[in-house]
Coordinates of C-alpha atoms in Angstrom, one line a residue:
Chain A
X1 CA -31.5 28.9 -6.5
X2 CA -27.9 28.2 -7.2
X3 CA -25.5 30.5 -6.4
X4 CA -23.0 30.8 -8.9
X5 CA -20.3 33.1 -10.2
X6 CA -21.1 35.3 -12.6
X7 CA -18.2 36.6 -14.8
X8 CA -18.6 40.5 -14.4
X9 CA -18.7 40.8 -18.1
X10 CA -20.9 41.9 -20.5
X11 CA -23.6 38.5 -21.7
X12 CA -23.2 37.8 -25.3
X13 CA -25.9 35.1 -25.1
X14 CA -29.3 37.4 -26.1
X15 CA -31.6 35.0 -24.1
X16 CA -29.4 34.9 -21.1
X17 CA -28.5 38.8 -21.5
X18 CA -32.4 39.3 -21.2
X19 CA -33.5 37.0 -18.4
X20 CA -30.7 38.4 -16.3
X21 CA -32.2 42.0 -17.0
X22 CA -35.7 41.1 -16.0
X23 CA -34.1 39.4 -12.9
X24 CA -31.6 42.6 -11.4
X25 CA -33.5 44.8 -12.7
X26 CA -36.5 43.9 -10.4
X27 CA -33.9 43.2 -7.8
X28 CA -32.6 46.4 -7.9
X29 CA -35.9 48.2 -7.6
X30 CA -36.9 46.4 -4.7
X31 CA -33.6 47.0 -3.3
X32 CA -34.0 50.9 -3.8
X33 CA -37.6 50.1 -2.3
X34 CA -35.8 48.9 0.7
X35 CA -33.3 51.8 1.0
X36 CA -36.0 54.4 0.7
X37 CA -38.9 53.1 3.0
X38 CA -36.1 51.7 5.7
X39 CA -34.4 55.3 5.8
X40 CA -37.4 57.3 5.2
X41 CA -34.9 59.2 2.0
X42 CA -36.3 60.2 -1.6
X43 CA -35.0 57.1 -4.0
X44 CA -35.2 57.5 -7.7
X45 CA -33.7 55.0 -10.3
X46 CA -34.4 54.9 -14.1
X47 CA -33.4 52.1 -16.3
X48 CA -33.2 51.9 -20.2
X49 CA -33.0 49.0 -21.6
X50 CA -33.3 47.7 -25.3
X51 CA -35.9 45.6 -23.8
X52 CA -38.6 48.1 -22.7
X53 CA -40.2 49.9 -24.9
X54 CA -40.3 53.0 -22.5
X55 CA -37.6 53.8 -19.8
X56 CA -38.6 52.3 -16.4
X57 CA -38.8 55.2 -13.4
X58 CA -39.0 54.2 -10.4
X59 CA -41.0 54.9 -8.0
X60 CA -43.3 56.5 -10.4
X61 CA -43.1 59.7 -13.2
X62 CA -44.1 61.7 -10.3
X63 CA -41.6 60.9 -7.8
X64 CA -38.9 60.8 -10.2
X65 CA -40.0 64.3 -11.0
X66 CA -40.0 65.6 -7.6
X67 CA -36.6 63.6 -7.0
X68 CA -35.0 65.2 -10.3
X69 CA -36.6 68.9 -9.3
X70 CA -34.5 68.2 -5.7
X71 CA -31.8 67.6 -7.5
X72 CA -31.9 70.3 -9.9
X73 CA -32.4 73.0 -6.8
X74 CA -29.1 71.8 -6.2
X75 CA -25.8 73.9 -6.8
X76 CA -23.9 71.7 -9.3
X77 CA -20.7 71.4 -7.0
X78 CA -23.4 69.8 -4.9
X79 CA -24.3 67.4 -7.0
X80 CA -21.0 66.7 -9.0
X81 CA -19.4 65.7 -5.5
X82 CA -20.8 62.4 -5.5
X83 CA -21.7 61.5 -9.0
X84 CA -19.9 58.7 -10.4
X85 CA -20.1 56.5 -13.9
X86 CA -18.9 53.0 -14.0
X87 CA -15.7 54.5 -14.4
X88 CA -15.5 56.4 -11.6
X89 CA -17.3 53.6 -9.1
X90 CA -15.1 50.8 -10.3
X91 CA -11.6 52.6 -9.6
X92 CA -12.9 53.6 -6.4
X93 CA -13.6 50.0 -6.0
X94 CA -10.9 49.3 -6.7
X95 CA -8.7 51.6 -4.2
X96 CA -10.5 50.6 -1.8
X97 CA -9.9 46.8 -2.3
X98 CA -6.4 47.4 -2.3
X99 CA -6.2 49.1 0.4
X100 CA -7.8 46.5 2.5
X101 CA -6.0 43.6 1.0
X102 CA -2.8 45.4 1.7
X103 CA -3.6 45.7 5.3
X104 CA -4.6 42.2 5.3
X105 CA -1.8 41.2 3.6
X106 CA 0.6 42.8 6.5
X107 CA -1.3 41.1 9.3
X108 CA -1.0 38.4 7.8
X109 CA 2.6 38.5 7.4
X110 CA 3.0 39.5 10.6
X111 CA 0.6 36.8 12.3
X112 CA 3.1 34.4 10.8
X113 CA 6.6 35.8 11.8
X114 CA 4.9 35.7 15.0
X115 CA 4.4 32.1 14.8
X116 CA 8.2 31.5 13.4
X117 CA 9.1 33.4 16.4
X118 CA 7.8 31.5 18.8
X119 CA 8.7 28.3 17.1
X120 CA 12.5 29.4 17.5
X121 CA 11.7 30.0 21.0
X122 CA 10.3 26.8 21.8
X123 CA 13.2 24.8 19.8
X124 CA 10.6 24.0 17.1
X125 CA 12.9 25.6 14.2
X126 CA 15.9 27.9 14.5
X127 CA 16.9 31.0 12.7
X128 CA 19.1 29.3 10.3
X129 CA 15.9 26.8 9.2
X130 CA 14.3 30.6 8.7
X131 CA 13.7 31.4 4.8
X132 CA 15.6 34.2 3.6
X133 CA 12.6 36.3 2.8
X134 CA 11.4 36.1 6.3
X135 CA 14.6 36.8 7.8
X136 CA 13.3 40.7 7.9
X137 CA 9.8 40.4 8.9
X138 CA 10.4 38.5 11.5
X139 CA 13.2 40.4 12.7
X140 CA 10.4 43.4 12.5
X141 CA 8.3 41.0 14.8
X142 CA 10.9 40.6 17.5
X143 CA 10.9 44.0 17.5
X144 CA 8.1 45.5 18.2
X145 CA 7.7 42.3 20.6
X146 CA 10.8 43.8 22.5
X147 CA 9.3 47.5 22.5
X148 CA 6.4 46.1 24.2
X149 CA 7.7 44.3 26.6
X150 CA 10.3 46.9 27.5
X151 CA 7.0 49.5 27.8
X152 CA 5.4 46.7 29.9
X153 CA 8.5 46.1 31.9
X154 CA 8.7 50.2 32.9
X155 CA 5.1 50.3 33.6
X156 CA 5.2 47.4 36.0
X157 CA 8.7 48.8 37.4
X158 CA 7.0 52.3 38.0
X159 CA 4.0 51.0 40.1
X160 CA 5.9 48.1 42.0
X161 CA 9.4 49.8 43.0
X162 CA 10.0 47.1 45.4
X163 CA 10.9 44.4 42.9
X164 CA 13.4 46.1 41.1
X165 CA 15.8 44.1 42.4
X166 CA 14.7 40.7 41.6
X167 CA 14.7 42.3 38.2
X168 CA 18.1 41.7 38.2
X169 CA 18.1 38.6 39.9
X170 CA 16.1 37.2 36.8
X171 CA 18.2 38.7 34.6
X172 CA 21.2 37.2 35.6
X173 CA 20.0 34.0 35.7
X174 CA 18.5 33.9 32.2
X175 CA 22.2 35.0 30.9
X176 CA 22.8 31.3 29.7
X177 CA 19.4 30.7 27.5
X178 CA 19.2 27.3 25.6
X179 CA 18.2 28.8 22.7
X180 CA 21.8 29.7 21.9
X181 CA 22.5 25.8 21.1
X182 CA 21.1 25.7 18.1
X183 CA 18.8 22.7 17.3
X184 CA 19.1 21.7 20.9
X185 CA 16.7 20.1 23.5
X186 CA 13.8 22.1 22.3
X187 CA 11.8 22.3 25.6
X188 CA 14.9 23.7 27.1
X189 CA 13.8 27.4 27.6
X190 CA 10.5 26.5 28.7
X191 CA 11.7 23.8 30.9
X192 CA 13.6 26.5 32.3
X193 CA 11.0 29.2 32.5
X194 CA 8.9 26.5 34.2
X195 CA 10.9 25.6 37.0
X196 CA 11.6 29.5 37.6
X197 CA 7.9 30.1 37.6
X198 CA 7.5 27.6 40.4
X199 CA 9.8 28.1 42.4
X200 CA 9.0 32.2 42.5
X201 CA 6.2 33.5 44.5
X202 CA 3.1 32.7 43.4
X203 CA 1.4 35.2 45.1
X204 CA 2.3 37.9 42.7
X205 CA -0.6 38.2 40.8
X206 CA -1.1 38.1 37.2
X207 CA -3.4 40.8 35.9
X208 CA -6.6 39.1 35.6
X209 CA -7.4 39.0 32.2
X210 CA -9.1 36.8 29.9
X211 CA -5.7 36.1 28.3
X212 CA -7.5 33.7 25.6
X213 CA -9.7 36.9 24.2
X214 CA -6.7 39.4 24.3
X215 CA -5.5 39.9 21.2
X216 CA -1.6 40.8 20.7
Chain B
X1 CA -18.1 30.5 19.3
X2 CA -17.9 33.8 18.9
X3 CA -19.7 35.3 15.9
X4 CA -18.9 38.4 14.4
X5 CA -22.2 40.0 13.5
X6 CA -25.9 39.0 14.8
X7 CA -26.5 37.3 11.1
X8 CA -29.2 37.4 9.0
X9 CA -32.5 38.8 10.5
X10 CA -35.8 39.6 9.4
X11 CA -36.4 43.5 9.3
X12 CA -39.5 45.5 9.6
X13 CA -40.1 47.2 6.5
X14 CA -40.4 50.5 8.3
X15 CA -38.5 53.4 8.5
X16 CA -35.4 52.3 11.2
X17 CA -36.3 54.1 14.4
X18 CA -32.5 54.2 16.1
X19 CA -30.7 57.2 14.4
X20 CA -27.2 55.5 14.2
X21 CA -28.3 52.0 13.0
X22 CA -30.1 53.9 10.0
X23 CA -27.5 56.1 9.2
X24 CA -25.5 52.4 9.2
X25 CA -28.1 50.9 6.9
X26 CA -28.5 54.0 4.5
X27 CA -24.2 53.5 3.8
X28 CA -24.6 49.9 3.4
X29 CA -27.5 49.6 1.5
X30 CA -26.5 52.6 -0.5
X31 CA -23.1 50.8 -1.6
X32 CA -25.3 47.6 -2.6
X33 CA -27.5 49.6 -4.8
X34 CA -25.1 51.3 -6.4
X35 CA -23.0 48.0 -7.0
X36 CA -26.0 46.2 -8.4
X37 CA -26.9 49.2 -10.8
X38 CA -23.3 48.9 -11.8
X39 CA -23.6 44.9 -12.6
X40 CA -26.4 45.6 -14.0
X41 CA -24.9 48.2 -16.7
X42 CA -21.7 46.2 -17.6
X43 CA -24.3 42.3 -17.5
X44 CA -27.0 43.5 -20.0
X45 CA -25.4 46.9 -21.5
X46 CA -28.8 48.9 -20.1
X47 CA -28.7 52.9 -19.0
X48 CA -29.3 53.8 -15.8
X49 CA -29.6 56.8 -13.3
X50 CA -29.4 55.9 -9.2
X51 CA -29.6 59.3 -7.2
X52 CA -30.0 58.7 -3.4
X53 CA -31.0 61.3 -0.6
X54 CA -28.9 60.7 2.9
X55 CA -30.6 61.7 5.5
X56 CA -28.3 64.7 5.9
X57 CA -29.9 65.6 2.7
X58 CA -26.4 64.8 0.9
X59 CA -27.4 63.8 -2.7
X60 CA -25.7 60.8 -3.8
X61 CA -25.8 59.4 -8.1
X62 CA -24.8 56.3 -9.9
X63 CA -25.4 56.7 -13.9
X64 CA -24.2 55.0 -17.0
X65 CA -23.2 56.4 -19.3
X66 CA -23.9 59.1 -17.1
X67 CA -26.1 60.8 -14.6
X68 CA -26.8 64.0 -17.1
X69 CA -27.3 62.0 -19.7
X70 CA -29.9 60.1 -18.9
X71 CA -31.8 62.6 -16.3
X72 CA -31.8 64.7 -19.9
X73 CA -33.7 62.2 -21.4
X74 CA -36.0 61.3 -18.9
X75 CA -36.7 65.5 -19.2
X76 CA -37.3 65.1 -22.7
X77 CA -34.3 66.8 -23.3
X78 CA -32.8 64.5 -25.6
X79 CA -35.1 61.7 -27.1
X80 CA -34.1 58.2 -27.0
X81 CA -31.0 57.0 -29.1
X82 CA -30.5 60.1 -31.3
X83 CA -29.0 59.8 -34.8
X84 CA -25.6 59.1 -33.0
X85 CA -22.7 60.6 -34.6
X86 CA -19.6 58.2 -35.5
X87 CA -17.3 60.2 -32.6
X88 CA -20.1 59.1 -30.1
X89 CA -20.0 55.9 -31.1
X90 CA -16.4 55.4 -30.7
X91 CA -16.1 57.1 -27.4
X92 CA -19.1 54.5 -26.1
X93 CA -17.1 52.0 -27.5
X94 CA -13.9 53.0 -26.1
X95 CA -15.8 53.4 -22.8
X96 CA -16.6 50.0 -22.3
X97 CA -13.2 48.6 -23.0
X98 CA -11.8 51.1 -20.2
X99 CA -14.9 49.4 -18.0
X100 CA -14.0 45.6 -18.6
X101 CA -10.7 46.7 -18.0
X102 CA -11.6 47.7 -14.7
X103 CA -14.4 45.1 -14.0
X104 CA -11.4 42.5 -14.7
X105 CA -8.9 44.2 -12.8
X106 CA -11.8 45.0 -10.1
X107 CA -12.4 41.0 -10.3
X108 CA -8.3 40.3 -9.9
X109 CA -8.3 42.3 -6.6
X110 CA -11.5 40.9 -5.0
X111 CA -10.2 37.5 -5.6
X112 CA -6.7 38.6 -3.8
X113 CA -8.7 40.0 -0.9
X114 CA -10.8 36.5 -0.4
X115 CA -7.4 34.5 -0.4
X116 CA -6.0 36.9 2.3
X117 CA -9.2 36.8 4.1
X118 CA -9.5 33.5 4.4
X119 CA -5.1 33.3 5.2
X120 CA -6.3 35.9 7.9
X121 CA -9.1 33.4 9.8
X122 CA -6.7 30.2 8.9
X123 CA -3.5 31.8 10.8
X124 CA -6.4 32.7 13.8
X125 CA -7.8 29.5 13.9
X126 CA -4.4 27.6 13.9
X127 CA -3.6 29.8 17.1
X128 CA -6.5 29.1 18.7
X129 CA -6.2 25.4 18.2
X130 CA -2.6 25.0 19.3
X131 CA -3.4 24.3 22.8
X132 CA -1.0 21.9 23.0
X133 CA 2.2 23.7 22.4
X134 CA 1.5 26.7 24.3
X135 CA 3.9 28.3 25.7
X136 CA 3.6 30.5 28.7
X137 CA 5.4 33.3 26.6
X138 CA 2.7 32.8 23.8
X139 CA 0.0 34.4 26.4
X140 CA -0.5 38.3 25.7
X141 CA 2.0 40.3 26.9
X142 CA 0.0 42.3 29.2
X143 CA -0.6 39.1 31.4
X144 CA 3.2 38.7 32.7
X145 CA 4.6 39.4 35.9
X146 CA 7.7 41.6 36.2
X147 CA 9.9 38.3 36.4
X148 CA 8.3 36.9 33.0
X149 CA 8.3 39.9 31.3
X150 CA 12.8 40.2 31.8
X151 CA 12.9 36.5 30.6
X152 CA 11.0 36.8 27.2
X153 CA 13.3 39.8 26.8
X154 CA 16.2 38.4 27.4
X155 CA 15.6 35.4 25.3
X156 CA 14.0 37.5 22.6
X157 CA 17.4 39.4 23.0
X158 CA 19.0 36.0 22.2
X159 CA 16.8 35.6 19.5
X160 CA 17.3 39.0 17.7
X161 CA 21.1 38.5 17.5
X162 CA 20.9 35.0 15.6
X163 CA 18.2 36.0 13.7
X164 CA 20.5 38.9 12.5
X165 CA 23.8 36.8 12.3
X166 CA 21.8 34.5 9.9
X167 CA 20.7 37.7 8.0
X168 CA 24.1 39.0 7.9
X169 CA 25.6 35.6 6.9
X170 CA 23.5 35.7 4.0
X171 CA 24.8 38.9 2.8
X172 CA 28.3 37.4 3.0
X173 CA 27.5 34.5 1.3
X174 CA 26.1 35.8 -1.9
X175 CA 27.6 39.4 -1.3
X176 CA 24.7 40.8 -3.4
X177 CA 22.1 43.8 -2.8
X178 CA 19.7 42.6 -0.4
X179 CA 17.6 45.4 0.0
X180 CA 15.8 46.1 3.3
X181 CA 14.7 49.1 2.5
X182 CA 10.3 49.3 2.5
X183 CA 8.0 51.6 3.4
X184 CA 6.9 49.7 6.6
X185 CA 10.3 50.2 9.0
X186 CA 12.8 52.7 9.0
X187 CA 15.5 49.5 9.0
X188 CA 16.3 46.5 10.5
X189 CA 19.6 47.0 11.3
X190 CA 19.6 49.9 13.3
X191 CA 17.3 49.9 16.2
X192 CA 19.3 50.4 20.0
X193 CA 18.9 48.1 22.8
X194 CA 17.9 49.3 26.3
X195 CA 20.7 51.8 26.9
X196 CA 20.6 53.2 23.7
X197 CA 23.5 52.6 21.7
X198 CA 23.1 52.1 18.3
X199 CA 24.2 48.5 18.0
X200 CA 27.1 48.7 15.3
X201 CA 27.0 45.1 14.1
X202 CA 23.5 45.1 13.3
X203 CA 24.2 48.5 10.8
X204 CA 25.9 45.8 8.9
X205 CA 23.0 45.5 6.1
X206 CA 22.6 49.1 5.8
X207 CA 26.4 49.3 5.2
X208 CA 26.0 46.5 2.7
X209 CA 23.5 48.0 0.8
X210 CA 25.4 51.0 0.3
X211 CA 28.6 49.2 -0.5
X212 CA 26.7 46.7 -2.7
X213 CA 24.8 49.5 -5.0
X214 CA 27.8 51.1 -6.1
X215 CA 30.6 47.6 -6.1
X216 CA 28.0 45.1 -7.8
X217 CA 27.1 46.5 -11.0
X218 CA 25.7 42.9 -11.8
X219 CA 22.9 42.2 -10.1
X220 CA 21.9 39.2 -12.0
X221 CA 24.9 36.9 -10.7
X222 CA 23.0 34.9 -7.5
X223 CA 20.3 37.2 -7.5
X224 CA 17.1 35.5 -6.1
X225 CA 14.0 36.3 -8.8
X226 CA 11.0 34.8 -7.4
X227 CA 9.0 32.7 -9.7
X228 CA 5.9 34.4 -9.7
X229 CA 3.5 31.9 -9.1
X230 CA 5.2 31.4 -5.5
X231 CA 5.5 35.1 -4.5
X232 CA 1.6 35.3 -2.5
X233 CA 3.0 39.0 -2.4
X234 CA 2.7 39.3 -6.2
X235 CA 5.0 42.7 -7.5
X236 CA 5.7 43.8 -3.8
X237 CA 7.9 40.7 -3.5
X238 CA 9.7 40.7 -7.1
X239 CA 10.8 44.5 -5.9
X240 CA 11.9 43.8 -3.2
X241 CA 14.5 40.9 -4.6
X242 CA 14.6 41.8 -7.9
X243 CA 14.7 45.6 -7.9
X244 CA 15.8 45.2 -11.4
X245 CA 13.1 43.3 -13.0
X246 CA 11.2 47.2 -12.4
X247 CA 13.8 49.0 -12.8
X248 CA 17.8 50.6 -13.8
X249 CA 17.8 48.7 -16.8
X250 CA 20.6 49.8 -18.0
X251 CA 22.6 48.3 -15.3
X252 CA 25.4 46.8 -17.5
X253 CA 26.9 43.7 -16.2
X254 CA 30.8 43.5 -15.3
X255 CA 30.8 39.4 -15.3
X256 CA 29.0 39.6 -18.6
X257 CA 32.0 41.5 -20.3
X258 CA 33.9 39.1 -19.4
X259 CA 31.9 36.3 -19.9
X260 CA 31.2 35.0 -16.7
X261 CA 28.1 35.5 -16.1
X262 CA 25.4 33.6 -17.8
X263 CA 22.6 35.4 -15.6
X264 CA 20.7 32.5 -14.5
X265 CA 19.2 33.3 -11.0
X266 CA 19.3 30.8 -8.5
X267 CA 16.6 28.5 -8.0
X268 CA 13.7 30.3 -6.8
X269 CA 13.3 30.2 -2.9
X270 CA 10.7 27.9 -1.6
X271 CA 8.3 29.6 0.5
X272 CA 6.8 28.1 2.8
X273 CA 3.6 28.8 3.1
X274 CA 1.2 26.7 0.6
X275 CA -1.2 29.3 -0.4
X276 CA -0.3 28.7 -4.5

């Protein structure tokens, strides 16, 4: 069985048209099969077609009965709420695609400011390589980077008083960061970072997290 | 490799014993129906009436044309294809145009949300894979020491300021409106640094975008239009740059009085990434 896409479009080929309705329409009814028997609900589905001579009721004229006498007992607000035509269905569709691309579509951004961040840090590119449009996102990313750190920064200050002062200490030294030349010896900061790293005291530890499964 | 979901497995054709996993199943499978019933309707042009239970005894219903319709004539209500008056024919036949419409536009979306989907799981991968370069600072945030933490800021400090000279030299350069202004952030220029003073020389676009809506009347002159097959961000983009292209047409031109400006717009900026 080849799976191929199907332009969601009415078939104007009469054969075609009437294979595909003998195809979904068994494949919806086992579907609605599946639905009922799997979450033990009343199902009922009626299809009428040009191609049947009588309307097809699933799961039987008597269910479909009981089903529709259900739904009857019903106060119409009740069963208005949720009722929906193709209109209805495909704008909510719709929205709801949107939404999600939209969301998708901003992590995505962000994901790669992210990346043209840390390639300024690491002398890969430099702001001025930076497109125009990206100028702002990534600003946004170096951002929100910096209110995280700075929230990190006071939560390790509150718990470790002691080491306030090498906070300045650090600081201090970092005042002439390679970055500045631009286009410069690109392993600069880290080589930099590096050396600091070893020479401090390795005893402090690092919280021990799986830092590959922590996501930023 | 870590997988997402368990996969494809053979179920027991028996009502789901955990409560939470069938209330999971009835939503899933519920959508699925429903969005077959609808292929179904706009495929072959049938009728047809879904109408779920949830197990909270909710009543769910999918119908086309719709639900009343058709539950009438499965009652006997109405008998099958009536001598249908002209107006009902029209309106059917409206109808369905208003459905392609939004099948196609439904189609358009779906499509979008598959190229960003798969952007999404690309831009993972690639960070994943890019063992080599990593840079200690490229680790989560909440591993680093105290020491670690006042570097990347200060070097991310650094960073800010030439990422925001380059922005403001920009402005300068082509002295037109570069809008910053989206629903996202309340504005690049103006966050504070630790002490919290409002940094002056980063209010520099907000200034310029105030000066620059009411001094450049002509926004055409060096203003960047997007060519639209290499904005991935389709309208959101062209609004951002091109404010004009949706809107204040009557925006008069001062060069074009005098015959200076021919409005061409710059070439379009290349983007970088190659998803067109």
């Amino acid at each position: 069985m080849t799976r191929q896409k199907v332009k969601m479009a009415y078939i104007e080929n009469e054969s075609s048209r009437k294979a595909t309705y003998k195809k979904r329409k068994n494949g919806i009814l086992k579907k609605a099969n599946e639905l009922a028997t799997l979450c033990g609900v009343p199902v009922g589905v009626i299809i009428d077609s040009a191609y049947d001579l009588s309307p097809e009721v699933w799961p039987s004229r008597e269910e479909m009965d009981k089903v529709v006498s259900q739904w009857q007992r019903l106060p119409v607000m009740d069963r208005t709420k949720k009722m929906l035509n193709q209109q209805s269905y495909l704008q909510q569709r719709i929205s709801k695609e949107t939404e999600t691309c939209k969301k998708l579509t901003k992590e995505n951004k962000e994901l790669e400011m992210k990346e043209v961040m840390f390639d300024c840090l690491s002398g890969k590119t430099s702001p001025s390589r930076i497109e125009i449009s990206d100028l702002r996102g990534c600003g946004n990313v170096i951002e929100q980077y910096l209110k995280n750190l700075k929230r990190r920064i006071e939560i390790l200050s509150k718990n470790d008083g002691a080491s306030s002062s090498s906070v300045h200490a650090a600081a201090t030294t970092s005042a002439a960061m390679p970055i500045v030349e631009m286009g410069s010896s690109s392993t600069a900061f880290s080589d930099m970072i590096r050396q600091q790293q070893i020479q401090s005291n390795m005893n402090q530890t690092v919280r021990g997290l799986d830092l590959n499964q922590q996501q930023w | 490799m870590m997988r997402k979901n368990k996969g494809r497995q053979k179920i027991k054709m028996a009502k789901m014993k955990n409560e939470s996993n069938l209330q999971v199943t009835f939503s899933k499978r519920k959508s699925g129906l429903f969005k077959k019933a609808s292929e179904l309707c706009t495929l072959c042009g049938t009728e047809i009436v879904v109408i779920v239970f949830s197990p909270g005894r909710k009543v769910f219903s999918f119908g086309h044309p719709n639900v009343d319709v058709v539950i009438d004539r499965f009652l006997n209500i109405n008998p099958r294809h009536p001598h249908q008056n002209i107006n009902l024919q029209l309106n059917e036949a409206r109808q369905n145009y208003v459905v392609q419409d939004l099948n196609d536009h439904l189609a358009q979306v779906t499509e979008q949300l598959e190229v960003e989907k798969k952007r999404n799981e690309d831009l993972k991968q690639k960070r994943k894979d890019d063992k080599r370069s990593k840079n200690w600072w490229e680790d989560p945030v909440e591993g680093f020491n105290l020491r670690q933490l006042t570097e990347f800021k200060s070097g991310l400090k650094i960073l800010k300021k030439k990422v925001t000279t380059e922005a403001s030299k920009y402005l300068q350069a082509t002295g037109h409106n570069f809008y910053f202004g989206s629903s996202s952030n309340a504005g690049f220029g103006t966050f504070d640094d630790d002490e919290g003073n409002n940094n002056s020389d980063l209010d520099l676009f907000n200034h310029r975008r105030l000066v620059g809506m009411k001094t450049f009347s002509c926004n055409h002159q060096n203003m960047i239009i997007p060519h639209p097959s290499t904005t991935p961000y389709g309208n959101a983009v062209i609004e951002r740059f091109a404010p004009e292209h949706n809107q204040n047409k009557n925006q008069y031109c001062l060069k074009q009085e005098r015959c200076e400006c021919d409005h061409q717009p710059d070439p379009p900026p290349h983007f970088r990434h190659h998803y067109y």
